[in-house]
CSV table of C-alpha atoms in Angstrom, one decimal:
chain,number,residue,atom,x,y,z
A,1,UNK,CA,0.6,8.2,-4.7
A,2,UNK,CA,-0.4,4.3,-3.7
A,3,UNK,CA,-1.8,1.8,-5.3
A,4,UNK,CA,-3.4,0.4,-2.2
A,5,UNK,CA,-7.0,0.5,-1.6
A,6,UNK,CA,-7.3,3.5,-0.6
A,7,UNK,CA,-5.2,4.7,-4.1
A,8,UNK,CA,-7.1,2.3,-6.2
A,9,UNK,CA,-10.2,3.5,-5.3
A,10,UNK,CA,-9.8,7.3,-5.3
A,11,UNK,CA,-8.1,6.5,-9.0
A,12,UNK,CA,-11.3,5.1,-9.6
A,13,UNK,CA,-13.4,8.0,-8.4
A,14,UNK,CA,-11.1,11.0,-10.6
A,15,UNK,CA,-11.3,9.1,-13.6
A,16,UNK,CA,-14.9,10.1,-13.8
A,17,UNK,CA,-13.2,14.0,-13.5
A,18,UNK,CA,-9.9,13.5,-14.9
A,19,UNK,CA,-8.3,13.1,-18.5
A,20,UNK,CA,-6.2,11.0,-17.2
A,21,UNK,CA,-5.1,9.2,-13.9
A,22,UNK,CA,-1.8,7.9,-12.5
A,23,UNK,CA,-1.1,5.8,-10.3
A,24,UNK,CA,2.8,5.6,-8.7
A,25,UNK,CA,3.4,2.6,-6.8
A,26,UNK,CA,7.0,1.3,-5.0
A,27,UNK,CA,5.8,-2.2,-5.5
A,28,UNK,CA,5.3,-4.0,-8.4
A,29,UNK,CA,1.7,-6.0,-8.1
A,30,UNK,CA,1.6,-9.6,-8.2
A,31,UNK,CA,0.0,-11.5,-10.7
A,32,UNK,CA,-2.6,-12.7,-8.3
A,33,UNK,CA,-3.4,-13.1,-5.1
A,34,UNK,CA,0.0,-13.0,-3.2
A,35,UNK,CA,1.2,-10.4,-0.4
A,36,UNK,CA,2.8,-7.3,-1.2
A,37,UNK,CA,6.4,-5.9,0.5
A,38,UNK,CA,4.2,-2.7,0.6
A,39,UNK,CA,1.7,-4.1,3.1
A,40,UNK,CA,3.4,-4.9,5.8
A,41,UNK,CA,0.5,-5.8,7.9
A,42,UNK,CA,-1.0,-7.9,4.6
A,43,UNK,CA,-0.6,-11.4,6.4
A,44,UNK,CA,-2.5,-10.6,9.0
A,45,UNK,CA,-6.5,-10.6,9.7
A,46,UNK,CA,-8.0,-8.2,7.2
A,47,UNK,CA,-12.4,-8.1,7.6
A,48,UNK,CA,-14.5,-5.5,5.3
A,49,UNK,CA,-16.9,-3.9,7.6
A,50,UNK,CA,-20.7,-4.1,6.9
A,51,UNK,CA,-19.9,-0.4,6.1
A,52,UNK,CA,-16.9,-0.8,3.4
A,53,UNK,CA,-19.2,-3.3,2.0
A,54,UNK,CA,-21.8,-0.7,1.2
A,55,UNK,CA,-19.7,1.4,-0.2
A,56,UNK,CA,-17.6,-0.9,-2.4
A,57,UNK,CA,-21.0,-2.1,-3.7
A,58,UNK,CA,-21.5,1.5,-4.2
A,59,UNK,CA,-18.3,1.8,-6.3
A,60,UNK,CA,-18.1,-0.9,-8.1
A,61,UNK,CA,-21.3,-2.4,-8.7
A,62,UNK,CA,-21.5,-6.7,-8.0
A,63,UNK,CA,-18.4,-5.9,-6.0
A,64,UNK,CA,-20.1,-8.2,-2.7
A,65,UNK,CA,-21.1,-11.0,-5.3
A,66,UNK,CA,-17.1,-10.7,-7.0
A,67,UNK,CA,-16.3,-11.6,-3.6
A,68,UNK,CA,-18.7,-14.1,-2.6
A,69,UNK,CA,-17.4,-16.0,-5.8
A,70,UNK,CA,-14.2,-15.8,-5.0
A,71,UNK,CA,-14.8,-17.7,-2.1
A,72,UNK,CA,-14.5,-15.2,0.4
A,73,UNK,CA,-16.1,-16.2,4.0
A,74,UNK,CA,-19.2,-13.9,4.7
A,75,UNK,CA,-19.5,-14.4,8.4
A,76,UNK,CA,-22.7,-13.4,9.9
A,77,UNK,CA,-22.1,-11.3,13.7
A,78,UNK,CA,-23.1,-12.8,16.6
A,79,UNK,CA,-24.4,-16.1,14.8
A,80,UNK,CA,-21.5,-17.6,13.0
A,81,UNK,CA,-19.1,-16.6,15.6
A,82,UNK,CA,-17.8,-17.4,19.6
A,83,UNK,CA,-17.2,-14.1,20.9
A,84,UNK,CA,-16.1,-12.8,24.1
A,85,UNK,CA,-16.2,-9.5,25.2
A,86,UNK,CA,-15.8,-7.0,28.6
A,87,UNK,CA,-15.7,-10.5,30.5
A,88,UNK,CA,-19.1,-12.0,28.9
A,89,UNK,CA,-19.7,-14.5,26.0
A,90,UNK,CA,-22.2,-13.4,23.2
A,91,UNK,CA,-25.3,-14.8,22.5
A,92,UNK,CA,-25.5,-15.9,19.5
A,93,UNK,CA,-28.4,-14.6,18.2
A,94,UNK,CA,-29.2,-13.9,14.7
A,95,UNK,CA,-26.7,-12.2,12.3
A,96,UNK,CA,-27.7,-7.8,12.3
A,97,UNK,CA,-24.4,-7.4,10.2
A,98,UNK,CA,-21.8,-9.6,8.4
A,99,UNK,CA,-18.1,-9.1,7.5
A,100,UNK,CA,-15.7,-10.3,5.0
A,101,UNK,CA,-12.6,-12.0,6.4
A,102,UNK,CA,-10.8,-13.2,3.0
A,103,UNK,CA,-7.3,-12.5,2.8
A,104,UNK,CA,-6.6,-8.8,2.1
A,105,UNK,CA,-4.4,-10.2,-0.7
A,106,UNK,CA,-7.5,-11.6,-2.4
A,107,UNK,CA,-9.9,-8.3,-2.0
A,108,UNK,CA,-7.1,-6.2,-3.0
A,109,UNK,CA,-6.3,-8.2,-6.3
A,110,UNK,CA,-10.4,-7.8,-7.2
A,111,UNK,CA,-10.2,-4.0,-6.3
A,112,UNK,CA,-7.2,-4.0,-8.7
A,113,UNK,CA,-8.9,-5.9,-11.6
A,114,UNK,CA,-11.6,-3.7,-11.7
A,115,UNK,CA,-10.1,-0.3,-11.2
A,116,UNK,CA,-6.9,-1.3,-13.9
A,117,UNK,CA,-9.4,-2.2,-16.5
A,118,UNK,CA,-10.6,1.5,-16.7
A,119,UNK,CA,-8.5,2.9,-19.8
A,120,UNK,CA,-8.0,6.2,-18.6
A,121,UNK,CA,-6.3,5.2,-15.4
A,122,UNK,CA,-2.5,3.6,-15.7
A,123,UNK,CA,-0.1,2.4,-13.6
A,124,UNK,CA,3.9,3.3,-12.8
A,125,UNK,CA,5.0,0.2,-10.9
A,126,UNK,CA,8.6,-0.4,-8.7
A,127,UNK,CA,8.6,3.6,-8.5
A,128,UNK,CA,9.4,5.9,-5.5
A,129,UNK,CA,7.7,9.5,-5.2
A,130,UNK,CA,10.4,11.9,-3.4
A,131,UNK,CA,8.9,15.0,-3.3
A,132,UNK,CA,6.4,17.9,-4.6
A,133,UNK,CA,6.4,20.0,-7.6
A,134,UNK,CA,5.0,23.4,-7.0
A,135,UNK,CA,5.0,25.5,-3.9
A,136,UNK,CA,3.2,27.1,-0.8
A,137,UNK,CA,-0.4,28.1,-2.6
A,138,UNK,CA,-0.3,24.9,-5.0
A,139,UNK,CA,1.0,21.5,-5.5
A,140,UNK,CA,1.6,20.7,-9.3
A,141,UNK,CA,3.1,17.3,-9.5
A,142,UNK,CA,5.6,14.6,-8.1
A,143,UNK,CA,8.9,14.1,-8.3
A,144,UNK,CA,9.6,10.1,-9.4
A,145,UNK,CA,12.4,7.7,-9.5
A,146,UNK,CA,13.2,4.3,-9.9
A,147,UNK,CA,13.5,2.1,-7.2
A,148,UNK,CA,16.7,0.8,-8.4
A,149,UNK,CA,18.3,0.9,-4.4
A,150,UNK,CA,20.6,4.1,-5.9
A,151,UNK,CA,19.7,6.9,-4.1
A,152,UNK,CA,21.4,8.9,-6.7
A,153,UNK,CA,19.2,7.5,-9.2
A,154,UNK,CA,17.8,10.3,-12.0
A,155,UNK,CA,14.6,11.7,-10.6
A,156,UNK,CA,11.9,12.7,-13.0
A,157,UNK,CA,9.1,14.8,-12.7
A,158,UNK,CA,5.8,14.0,-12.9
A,159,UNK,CA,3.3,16.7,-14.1
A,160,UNK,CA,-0.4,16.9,-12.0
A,161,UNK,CA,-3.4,19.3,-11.7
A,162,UNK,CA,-4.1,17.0,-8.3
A,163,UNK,CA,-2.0,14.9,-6.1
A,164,UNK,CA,-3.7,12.5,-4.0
A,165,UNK,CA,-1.7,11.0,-1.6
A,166,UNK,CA,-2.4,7.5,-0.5
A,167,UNK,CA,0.9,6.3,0.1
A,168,UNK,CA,-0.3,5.0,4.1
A,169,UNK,CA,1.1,5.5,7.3
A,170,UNK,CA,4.4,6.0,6.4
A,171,UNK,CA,3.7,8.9,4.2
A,172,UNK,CA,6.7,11.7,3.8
A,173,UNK,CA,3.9,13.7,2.9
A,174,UNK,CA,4.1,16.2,5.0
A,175,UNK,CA,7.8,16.7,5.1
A,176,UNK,CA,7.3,17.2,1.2
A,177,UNK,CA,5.3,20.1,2.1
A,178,UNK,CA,7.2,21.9,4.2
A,179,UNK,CA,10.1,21.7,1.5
A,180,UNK,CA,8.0,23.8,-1.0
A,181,UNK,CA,7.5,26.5,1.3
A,182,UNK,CA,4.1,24.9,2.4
A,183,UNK,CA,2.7,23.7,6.0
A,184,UNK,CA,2.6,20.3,7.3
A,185,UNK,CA,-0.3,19.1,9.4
A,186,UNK,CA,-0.8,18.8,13.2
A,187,UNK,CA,-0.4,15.2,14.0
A,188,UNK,CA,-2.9,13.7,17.0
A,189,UNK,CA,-1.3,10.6,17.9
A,190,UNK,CA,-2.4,7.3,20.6
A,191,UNK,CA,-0.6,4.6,20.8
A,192,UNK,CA,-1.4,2.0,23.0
A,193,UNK,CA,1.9,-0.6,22.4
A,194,UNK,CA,-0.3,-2.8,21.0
A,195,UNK,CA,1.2,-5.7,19.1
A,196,UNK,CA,0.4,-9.0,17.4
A,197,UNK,CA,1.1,-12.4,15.7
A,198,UNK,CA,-0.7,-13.9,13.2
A,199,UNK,CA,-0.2,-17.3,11.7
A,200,UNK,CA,-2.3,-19.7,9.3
A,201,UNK,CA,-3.8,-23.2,9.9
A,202,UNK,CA,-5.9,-25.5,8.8
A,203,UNK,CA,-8.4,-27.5,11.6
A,204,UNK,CA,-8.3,-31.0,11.1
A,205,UNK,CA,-12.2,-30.7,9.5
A,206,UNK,CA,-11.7,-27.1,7.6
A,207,UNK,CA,-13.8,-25.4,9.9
A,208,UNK,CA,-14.2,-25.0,13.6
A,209,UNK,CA,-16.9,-26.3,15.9
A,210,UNK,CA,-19.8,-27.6,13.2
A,211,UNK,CA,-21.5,-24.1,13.0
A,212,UNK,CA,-19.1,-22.1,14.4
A,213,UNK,CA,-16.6,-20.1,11.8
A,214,UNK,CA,-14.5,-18.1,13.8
A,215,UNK,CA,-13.6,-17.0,17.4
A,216,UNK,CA,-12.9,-13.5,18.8
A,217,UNK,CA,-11.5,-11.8,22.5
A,218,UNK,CA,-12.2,-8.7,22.3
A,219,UNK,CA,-8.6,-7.1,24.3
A,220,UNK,CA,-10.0,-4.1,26.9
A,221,UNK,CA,-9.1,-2.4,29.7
A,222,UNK,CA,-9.9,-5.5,32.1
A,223,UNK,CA,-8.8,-8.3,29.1
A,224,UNK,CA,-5.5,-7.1,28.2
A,225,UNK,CA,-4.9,-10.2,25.6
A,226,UNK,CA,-7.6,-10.3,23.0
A,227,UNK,CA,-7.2,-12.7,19.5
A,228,UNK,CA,-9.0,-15.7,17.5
A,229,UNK,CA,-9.3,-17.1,14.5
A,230,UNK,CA,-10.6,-16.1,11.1
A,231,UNK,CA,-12.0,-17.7,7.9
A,232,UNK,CA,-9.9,-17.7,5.0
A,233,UNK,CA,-11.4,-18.3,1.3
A,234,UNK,CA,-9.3,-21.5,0.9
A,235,UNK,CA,-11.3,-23.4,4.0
A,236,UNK,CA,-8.2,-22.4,6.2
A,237,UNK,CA,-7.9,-20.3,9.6
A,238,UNK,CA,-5.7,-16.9,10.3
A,239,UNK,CA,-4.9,-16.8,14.1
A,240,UNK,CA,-3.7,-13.8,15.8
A,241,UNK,CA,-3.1,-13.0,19.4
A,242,UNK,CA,-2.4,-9.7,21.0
A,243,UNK,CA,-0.5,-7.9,24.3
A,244,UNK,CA,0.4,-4.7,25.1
A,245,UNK,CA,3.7,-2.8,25.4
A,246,UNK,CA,5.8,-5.0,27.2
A,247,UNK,CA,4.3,-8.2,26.6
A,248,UNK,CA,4.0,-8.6,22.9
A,249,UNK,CA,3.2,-12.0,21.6
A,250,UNK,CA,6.6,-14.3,20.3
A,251,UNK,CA,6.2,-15.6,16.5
A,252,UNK,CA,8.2,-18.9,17.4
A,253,UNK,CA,6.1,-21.4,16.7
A,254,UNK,CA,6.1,-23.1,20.2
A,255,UNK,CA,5.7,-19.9,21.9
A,256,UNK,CA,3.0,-18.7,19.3
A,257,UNK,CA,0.8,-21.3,20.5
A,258,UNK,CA,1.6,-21.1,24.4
A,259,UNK,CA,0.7,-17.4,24.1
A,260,UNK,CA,-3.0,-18.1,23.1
A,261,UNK,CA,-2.9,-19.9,26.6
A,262,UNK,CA,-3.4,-16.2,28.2
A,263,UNK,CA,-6.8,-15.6,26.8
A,264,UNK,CA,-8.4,-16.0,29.6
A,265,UNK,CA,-10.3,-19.3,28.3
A,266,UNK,CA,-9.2,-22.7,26.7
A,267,UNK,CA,-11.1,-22.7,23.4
A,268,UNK,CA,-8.6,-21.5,20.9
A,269,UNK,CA,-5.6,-23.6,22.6
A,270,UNK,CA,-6.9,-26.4,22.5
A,271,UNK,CA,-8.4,-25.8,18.7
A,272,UNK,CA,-5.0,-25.8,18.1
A,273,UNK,CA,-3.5,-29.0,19.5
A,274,UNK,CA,-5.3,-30.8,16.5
A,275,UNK,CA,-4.8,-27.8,14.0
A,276,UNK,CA,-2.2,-27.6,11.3
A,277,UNK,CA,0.2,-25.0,11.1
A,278,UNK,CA,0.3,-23.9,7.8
A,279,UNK,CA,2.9,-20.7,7.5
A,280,UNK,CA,5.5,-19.4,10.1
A,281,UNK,CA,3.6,-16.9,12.7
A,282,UNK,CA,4.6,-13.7,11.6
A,283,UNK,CA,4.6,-9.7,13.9
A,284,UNK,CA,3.1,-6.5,13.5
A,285,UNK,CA,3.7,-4.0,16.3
A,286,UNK,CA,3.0,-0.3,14.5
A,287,UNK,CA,-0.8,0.1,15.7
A,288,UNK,CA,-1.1,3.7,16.9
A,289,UNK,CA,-3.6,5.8,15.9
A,290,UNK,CA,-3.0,8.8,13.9
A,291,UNK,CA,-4.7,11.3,12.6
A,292,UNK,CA,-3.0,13.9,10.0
A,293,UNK,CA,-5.2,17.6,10.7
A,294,UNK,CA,-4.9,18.6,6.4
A,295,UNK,CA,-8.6,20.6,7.5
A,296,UNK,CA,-7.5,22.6,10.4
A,297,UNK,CA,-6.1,26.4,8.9
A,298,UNK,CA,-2.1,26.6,7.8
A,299,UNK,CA,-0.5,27.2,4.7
A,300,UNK,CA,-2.3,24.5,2.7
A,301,UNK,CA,-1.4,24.1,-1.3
A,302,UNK,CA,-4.5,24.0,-3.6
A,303,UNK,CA,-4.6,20.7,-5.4
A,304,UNK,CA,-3.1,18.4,-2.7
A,305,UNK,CA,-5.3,16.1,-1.2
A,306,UNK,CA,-4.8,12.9,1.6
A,307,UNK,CA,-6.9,9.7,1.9
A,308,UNK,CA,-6.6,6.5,3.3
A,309,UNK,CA,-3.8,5.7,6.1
A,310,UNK,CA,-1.9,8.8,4.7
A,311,UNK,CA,-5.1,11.0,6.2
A,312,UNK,CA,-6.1,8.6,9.2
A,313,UNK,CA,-4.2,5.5,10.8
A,314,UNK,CA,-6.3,3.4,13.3
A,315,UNK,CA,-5.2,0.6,15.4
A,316,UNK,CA,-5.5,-2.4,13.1
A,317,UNK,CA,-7.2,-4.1,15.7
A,318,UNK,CA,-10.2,-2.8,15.2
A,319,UNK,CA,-10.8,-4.0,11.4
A,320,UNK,CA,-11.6,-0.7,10.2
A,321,UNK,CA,-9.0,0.2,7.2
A,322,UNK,CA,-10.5,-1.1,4.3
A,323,UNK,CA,-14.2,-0.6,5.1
A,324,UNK,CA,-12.6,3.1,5.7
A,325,UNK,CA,-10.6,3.7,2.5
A,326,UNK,CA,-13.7,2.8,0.6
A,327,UNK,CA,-16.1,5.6,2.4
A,328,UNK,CA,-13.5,8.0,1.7
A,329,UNK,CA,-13.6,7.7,-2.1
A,330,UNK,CA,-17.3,7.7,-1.8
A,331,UNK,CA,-17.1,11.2,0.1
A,332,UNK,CA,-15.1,12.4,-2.8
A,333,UNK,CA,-16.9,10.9,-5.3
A,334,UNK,CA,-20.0,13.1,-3.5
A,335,UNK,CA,-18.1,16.1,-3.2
A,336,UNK,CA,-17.1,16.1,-6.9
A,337,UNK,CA,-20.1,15.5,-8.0
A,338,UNK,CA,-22.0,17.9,-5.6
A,339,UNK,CA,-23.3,20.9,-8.0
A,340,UNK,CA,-24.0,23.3,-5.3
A,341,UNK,CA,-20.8,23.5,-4.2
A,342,UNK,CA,-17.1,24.5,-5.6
A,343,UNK,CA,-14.9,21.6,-5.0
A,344,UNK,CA,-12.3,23.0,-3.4
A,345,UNK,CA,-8.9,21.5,-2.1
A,346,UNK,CA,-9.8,22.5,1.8
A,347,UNK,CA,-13.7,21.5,1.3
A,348,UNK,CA,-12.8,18.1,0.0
A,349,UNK,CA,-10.2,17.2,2.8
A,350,UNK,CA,-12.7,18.1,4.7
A,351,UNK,CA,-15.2,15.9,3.2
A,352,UNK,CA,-12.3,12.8,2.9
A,353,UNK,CA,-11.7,13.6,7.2
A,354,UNK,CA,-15.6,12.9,8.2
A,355,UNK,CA,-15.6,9.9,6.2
A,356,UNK,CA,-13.1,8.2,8.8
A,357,UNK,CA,-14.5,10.6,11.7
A,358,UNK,CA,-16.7,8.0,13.5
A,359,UNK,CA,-13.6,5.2,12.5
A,360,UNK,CA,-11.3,7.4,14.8
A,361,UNK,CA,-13.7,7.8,17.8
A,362,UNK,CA,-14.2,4.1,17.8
A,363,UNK,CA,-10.6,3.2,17.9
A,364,UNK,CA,-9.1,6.3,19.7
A,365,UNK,CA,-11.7,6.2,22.4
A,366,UNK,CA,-11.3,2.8,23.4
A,367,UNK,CA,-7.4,3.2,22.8
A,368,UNK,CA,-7.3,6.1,25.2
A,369,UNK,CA,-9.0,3.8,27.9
A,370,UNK,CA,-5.9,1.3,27.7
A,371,UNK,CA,-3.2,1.4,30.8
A,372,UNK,CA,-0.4,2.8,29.2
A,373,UNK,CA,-1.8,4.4,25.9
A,374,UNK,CA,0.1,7.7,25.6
A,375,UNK,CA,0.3,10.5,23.0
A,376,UNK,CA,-0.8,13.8,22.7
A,377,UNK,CA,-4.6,12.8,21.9
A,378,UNK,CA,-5.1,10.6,24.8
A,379,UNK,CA,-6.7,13.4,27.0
A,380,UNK,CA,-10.4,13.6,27.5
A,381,UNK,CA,-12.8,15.7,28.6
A,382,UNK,CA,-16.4,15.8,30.5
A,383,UNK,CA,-17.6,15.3,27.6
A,384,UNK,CA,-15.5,12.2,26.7
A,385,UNK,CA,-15.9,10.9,30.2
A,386,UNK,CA,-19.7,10.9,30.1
A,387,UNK,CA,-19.8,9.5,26.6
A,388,UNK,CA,-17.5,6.9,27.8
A,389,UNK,CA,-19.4,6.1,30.8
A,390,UNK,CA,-22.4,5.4,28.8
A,391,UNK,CA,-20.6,3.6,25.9
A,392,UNK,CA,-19.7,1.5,28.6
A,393,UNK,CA,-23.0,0.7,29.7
A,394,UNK,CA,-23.6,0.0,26.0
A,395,UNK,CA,-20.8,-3.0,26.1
A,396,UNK,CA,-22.1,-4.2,29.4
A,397,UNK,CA,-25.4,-4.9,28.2
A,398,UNK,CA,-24.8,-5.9,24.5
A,399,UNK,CA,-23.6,-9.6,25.0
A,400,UNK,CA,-26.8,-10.6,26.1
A,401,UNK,CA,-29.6,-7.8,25.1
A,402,UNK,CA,-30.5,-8.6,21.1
A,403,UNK,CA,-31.4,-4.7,20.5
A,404,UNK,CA,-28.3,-3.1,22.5
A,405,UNK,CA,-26.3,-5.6,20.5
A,406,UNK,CA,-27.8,-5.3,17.0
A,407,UNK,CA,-27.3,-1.3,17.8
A,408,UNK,CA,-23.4,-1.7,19.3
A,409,UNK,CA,-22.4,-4.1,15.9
A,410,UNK,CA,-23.9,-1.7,13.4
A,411,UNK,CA,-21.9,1.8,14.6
A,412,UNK,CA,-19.1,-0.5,15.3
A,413,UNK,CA,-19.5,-1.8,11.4
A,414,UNK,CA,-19.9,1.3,10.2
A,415,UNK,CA,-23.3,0.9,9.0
A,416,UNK,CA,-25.0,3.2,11.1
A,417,UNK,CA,-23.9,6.3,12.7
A,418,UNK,CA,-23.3,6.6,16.5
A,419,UNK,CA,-27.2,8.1,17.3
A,420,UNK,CA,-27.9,4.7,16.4
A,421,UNK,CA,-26.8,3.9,20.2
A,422,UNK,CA,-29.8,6.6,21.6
A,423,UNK,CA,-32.6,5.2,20.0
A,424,UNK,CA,-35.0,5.1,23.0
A,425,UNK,CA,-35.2,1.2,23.1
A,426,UNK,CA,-31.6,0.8,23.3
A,427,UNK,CA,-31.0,4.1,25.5
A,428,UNK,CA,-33.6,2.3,27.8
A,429,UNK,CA,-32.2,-0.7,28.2
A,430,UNK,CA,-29.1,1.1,28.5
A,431,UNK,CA,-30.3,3.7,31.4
A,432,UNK,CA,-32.9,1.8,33.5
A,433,UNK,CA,-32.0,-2.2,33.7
A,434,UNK,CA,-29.4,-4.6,34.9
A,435,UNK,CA,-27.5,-6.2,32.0
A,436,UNK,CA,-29.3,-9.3,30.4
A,437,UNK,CA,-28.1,-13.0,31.4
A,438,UNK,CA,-25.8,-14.2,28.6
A,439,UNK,CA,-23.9,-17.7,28.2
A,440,UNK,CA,-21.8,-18.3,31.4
A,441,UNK,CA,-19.5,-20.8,28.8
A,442,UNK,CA,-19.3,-20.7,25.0
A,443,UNK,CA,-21.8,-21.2,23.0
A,444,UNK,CA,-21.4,-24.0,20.3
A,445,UNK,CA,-24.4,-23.5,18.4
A,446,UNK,CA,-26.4,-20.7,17.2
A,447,UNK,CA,-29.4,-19.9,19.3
């Protein structure tokens, strides 16, 4: 159910298992590289983690070089970027990691190419799912109809020894479970308020500042307005800004620009006095996290599994979607394939939850350090507290300590796991000395 990433790709994996594979999607894909009505949050900033590009590689072999030809940016982290973070500019030091910041349009469409091409797998476009077949021990299908806008419309059933649901956020999942006599999950939910704007332009030379490709404020307790500007693959620039609950950015296009003003420093504003506004600033304001509990005990249906969004929702801010969609289907590629174990409905949730674990400690901790988050995951306990305290020794130091910051970018990317940040030379540097002098202004050039 979805033929978003996170459905492509799991398609992808079950074909290797499956006789055949179907794919129900509401929309009906493009031809090429245009937006979908099914992603709302598609014209906004979209960046494949260092992470997601490991395992896309791992998928689908000369996946990285696919999107290197397509033109999408490849932006080394700190060098190729002005970033500001907990009150301090980054050195810019040499890239540890990289990330992909072409359109999510573009990446989708080469996900789609790929994963279409396999015969076994096909396709039901402008379709609705609107329920479950089966009932409280197993799921055995879908329930389909047209999306003709009658909501009387003929439903038809479709037939399945597994559903997968990657229908995002949004899903009705779990209410489709509770109608066959089954149990829905427990929902842990944070929601800060966030919100933001994005909007497209073009600098009067393509590119920033000579060496510089993008810009980044971090948004934190203390910096309550975080945004930039991204590299798109057609030499153009995707701007956002962000506030919280309250004080969410305007998309006029007057207004758009004034809000940039409350950064906290000139650089982007003034960026954009010679910049050329290439689309109308669109909004985005659902950015809670969520995270749907399919592993914890209940009245769980055999042959039902969720992935993607559908399982675990972060706040968008963080840039962790894609990279996470794409470790899921490698966790179930690995638990299919693992011959020492029966796959099993409950064992592969399983497996598909600790593939976006460290995602959701990333964004839910810092979410729950946000005036104003609230939900019922937003409580912590010692042992949040004193990883928090020491996470925030980590962000203190990493702007201008190389091996802090090499460590930091690589959990944050999803490249390394969060031990990564105990290594002794970084627990050092963490424990025993002041934070390291970094830039007092932006730096314009790589070091």
């Amino acid at each position: 159910m979805g033929g978003s990433l996170a459905g492509l790709l799991a398609a992808h994996v079950l074909a290797g298992h499956a006789d055949r594979v179907t794919v129900v999607e509401r929309d009906r894909f493009p031809e090429g590289t245009e937006s979908r009505p099914g992603v709302p949050q598609g014209r906004h900033p979209h960046v494949l983690l260092q992470g997601g590009q490991v395992a896309m590689e791992s998928l689908l072999p000369g996946f990285s070089a696919q999107l290197r030809e397509a033109g999408a940016p490849r932006v080394g982290m700190p060098s190729d970027m002005v970033l500001w973070q907990s009150g301090r500019w980054l050195r810019r030091v040499a890239a540890t990691t990289h990330i992909h910041t072409g359109s999510r349009a573009q990446l989708e469409a080469l996900v789609r190419q790929r994963v279409l091409a396999n015969p076994l797998i096909s396709v039901v476009e402008g379709t609705d799912v609107v329920g479950l077949l089966g009932d409280a021990s197993r799921v055995r299908g879908v329930l389909l109809r047209d999306r003709s806008g009658d909501a009387r419309a003929e439903q038809r059933p479709l037939e399945a020894d597994l559903v997968v649901d990657a229908s995002g956020s949004g899903t009705k999942a779990p209410r489709w479970l509770e109608a066959i006599g089954a149990e829905g999950p427990h929902e842990e939910t944070i929601d800060t308020g966030l919100a933001y704007a994005s909007r497209v332009y073009r600098g009067r030379d393509g590119v920033l500042d000579g060496e510089t490709l993008g810009y980044y404020v971090y948004p934190g307790p203390e910096q309550l307005h975080g945004g930039g500007a991204l590299p798109l693959e057609d030499g153009s620039h995707l701007v956002i800004v962000s506030g919280l609950r309250g004080d969410e950015p305007p998309t006029g296009a007057d207004e758009f620009v004034t809000y940039t003003k409350r950064l906290g420093h000139p650089l982007l504003d003034r960026w954009l006095e010679d910049a050329e506004p290439l689309s109308p600033a669109f909004g985005y304001r659902r950015t809670a996290n969520i995270r749907r509990r399919y592993d914890l005990p209940g009245r769980r249906p055999a042959g039902f599994l969720a992935t993607g969004d559908a399982l675990c929702t972060f706040n968008p801010i963080y840039g962790q979607g894609m990279a996470v969609a794409a470790m899921s289907a490698v966790a179930l590629r690995d638990a299919l394939a693992d011959r020492r174990r029966t796959p099993t409905t409950r064992r592969v949730q399983r497996a598909l939850l600790g593939a976006s674990r460290q995602a959701w400690d990333i964004s839910a901790g810092a979410d729950r350090s946000m005036p104003g988050a609230v939900g019922n995951a937003t409580g912590s306990g010692l042992a949040d507290r004193v990883a928090g305290w020491y996470l925030g020794r980590v962000q203190e130091r990493s702007p201008g300590d190389p091996v802090v910051g090499r460590a930091f970018r690589a959990v944050l990317t999803l490249s390394e796991p969060v031990t990564a940040l105990f290594a002794p030379a970084v627990a050092r540097a963490v424990l025993l000395g002041p934070p390291a002098p970094s830039p007092t202004e932006p730096p314009a050039t790589r070091e």
